[in-house]
Short mmCIF file of C-alpha atoms in Angstrom, two decimals:
data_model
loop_
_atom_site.label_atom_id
_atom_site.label_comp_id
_atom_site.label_asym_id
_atom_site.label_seq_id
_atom_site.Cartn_x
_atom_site.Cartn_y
_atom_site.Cartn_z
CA UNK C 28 55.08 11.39 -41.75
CA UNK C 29 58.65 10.25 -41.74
CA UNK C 30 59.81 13.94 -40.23
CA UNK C 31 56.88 13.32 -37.89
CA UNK C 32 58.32 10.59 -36.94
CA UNK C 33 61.75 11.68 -36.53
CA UNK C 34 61.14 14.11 -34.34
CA UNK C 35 59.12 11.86 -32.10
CA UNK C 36 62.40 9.86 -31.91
CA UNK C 37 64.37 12.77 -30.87
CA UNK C 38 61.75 13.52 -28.31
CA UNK C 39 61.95 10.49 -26.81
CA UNK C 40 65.12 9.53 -27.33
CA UNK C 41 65.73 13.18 -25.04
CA UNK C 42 63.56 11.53 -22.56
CA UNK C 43 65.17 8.56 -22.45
CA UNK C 44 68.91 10.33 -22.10
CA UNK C 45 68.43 12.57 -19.19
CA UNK C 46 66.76 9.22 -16.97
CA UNK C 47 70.03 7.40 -17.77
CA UNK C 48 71.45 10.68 -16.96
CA UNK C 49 70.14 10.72 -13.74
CA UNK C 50 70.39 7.12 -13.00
CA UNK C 51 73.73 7.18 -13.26
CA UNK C 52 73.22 10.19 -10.65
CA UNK C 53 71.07 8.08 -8.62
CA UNK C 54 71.50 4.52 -9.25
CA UNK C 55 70.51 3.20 -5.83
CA UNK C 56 66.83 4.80 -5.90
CA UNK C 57 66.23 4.17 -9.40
CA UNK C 58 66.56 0.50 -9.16
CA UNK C 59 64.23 1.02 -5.99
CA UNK C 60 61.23 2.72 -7.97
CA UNK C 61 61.93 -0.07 -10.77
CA UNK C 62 62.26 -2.99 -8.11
CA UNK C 63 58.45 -1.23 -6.88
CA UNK C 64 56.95 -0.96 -10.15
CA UNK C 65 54.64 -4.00 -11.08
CA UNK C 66 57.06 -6.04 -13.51
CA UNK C 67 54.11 -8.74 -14.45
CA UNK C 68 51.27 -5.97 -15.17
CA UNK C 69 54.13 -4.34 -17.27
CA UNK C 70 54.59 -7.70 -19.01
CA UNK C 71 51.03 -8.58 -19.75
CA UNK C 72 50.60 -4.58 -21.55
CA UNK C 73 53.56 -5.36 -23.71
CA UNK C 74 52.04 -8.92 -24.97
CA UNK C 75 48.98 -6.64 -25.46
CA UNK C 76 50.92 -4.29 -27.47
CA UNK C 77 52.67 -6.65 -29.46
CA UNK C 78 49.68 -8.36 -30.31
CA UNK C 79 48.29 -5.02 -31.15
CA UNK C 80 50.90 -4.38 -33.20
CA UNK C 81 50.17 -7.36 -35.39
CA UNK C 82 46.44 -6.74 -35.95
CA UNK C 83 47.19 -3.29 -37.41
CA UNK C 84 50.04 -5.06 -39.54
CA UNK C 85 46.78 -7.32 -40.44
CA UNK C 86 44.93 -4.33 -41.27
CA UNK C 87 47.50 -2.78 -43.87
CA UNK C 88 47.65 -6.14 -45.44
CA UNK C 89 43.93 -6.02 -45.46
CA UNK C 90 43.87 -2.45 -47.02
CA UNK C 91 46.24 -3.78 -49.43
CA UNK C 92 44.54 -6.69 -50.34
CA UNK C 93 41.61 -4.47 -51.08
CA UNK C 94 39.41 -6.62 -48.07
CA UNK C 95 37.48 -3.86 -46.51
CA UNK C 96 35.46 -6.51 -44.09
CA UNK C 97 39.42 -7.67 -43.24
CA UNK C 98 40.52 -4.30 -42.45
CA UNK C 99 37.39 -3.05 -40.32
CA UNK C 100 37.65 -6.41 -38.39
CA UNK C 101 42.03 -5.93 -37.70
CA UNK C 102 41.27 -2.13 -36.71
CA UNK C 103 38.92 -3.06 -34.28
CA UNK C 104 41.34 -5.62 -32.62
CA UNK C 105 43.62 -3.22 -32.78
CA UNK C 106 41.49 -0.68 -30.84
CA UNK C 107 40.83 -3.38 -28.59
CA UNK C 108 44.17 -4.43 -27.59
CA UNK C 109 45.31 -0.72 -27.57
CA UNK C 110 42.10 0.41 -25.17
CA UNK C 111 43.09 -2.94 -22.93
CA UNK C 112 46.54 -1.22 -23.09
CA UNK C 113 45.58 1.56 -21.60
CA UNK C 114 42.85 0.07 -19.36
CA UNK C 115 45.74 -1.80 -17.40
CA UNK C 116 47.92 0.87 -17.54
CA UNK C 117 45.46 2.97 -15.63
CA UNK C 118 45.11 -0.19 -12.56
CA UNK C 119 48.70 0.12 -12.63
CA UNK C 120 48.87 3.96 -12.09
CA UNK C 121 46.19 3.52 -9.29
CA UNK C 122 47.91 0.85 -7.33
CA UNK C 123 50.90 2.87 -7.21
CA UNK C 124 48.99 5.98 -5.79
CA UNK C 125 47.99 4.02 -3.26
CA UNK C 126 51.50 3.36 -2.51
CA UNK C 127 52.17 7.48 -2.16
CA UNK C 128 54.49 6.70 -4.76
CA UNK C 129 52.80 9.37 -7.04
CA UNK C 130 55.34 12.72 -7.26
CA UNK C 131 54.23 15.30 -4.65
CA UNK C 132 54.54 17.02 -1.47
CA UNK C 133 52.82 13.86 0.10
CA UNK C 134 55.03 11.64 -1.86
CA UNK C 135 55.93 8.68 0.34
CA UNK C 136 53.87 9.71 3.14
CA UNK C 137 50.29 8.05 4.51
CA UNK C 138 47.49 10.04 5.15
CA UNK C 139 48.67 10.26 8.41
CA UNK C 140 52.10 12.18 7.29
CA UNK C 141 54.15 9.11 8.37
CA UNK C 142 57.02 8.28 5.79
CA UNK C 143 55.58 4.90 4.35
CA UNK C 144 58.67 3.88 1.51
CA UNK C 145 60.85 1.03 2.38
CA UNK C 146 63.67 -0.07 0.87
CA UNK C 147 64.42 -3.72 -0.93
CA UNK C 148 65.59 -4.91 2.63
CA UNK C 149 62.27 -3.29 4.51
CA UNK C 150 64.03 -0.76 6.16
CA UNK C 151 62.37 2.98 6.33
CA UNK C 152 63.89 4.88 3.47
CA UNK C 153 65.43 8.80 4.81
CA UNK C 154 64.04 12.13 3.04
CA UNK C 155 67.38 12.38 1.00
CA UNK C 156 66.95 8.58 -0.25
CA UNK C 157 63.18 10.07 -0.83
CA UNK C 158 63.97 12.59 -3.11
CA UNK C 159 65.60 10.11 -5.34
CA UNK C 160 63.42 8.12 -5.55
CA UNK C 161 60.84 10.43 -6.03
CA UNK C 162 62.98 11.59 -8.98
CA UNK C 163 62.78 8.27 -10.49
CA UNK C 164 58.92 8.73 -10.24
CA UNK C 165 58.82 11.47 -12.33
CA UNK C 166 60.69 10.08 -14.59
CA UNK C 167 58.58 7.19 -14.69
CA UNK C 168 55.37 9.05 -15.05
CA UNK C 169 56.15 11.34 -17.58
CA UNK C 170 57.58 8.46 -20.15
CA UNK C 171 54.50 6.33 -19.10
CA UNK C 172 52.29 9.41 -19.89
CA UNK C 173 53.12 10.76 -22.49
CA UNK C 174 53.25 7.15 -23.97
CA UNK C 175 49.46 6.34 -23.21
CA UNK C 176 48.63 10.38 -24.78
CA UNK C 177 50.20 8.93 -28.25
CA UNK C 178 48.24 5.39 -27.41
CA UNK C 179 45.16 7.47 -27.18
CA UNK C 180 46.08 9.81 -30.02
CA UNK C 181 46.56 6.56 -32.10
CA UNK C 182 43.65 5.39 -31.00
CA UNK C 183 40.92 8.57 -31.70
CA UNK C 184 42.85 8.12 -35.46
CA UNK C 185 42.00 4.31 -35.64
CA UNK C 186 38.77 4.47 -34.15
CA UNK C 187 37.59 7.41 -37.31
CA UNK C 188 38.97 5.39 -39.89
CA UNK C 189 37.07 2.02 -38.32
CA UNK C 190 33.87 4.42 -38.36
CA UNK C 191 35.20 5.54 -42.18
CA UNK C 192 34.95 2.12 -43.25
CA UNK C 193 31.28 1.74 -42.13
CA UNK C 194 30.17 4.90 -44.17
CA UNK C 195 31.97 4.88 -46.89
CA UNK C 196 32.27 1.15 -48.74
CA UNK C 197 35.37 1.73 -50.41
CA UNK C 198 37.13 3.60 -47.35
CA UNK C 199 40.82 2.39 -47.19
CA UNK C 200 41.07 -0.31 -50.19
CA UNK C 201 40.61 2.32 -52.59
CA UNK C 202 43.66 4.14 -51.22
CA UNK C 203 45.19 2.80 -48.89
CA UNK C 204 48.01 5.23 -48.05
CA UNK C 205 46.11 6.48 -44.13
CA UNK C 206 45.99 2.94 -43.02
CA UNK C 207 49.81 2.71 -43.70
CA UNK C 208 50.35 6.08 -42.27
CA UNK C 209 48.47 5.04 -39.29
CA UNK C 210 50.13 1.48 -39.01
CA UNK C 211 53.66 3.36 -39.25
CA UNK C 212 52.59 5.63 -35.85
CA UNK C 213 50.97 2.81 -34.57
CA UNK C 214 54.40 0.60 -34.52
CA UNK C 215 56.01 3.07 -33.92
CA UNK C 216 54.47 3.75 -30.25
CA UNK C 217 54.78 0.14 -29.85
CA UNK C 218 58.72 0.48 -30.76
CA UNK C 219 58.91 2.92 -28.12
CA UNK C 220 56.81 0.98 -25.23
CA UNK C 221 59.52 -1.88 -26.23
CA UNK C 222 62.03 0.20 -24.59
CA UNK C 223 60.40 1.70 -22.35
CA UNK C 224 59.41 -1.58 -20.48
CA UNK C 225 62.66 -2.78 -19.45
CA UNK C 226 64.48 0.70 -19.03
CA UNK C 227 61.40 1.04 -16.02
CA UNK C 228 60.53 -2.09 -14.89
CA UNK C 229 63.61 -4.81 -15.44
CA UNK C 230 66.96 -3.06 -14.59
CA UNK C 231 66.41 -3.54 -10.63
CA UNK C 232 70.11 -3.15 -9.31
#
């Protein structure tokens, strides 16, 4: 699990290299697509992930107190907070198709091919500014992708052991070693939403 792990940091920690990369490249459009991302939605999803991330500390504890009623009620919060996760994340995606702010040849543009991306000031951005941005979009929805596929990864592995501990009585207090394995992905999606969240949505000039 641990080389698991690792490599998941490396992968992301890849990811999270080439935006600076091109951040530094494009600093003026990339605050733009973070200054148009929803800051407050992005705020509420990591409260939910935090709290998520304590209910599935709850449900180790559980396992290791050898509470099966415990840990069958913390992995269902858990499941809960991670499916709201991923329940707002998906309102958030849709508002910002609506926008045309979703990477594309009709990127930017209404339905009525009219460039429809202003800047912080109002002003019509130009198709070179558009690229940019549209840059920082893809950017954007890869990391906030590939972040809800682990969230539902995690999730289809919670939601088996939660139906493990209605069959099988002593599911996960016996042994207790899958519900840490679990917990240790589970934080460690959370870790990475942590940084995720302000690299997107908070560094605005």
């Amino acid at each position: 699990m641990w080389f698991f792990l690792a490599s998941e940091i490396l992968f992301f920690g890849g990811l999270f290299t080439a935006y600076t990369v091109m951040r530094r490249l494009n600093p003026d459009m990339f605050a733009l697509a973070s200054f148009k991302l929803n800051a407050v939605m992005g705020g509420i999803n990591t409260a939910v992930l935090l709290t998520s991330s304590f209910t599935m500390a709850m449900a180790v504890w559980a396992a290791q107190m050898h509470n099966q009623r415990l840990l069958r009620l913390f992995l269902g919060l858990t499941i809960l907070f991670g499916s709201a996760f991923l329940v707002i994340k998906g309102f958030e995606w849709s508002e910002e198709y609506k926008h045309h702010l979703v990477p594309g040849s009709s990127f930017g543009y209404d339905e009525h091919g009219e460039l429809h991306v202003n800047d912080k000031s109002g002003h019509h951005i130009d198709t070179q500014q558009l690229k940019g941005l549209q840059l920082a979009f893809v950017f954007y929805f890869t990391i906030t992708g590939l972040h809800a596929l682990h969230m539902v990864v995690g999730l289809v592995v919670l939601g088996v052991q939660w139906w493990f501990t209605l069959r099988y009585p002593r599911f996960g207090v016996e042994d207790y070693t899958p519900i840490e394995v679990s917990g240790l992905y589970w934080h460690f999606v959370d870790v990475v939403w942590i940084f995720v969240f302000p690299i997107l949505y908070l560094l605005r000039t």
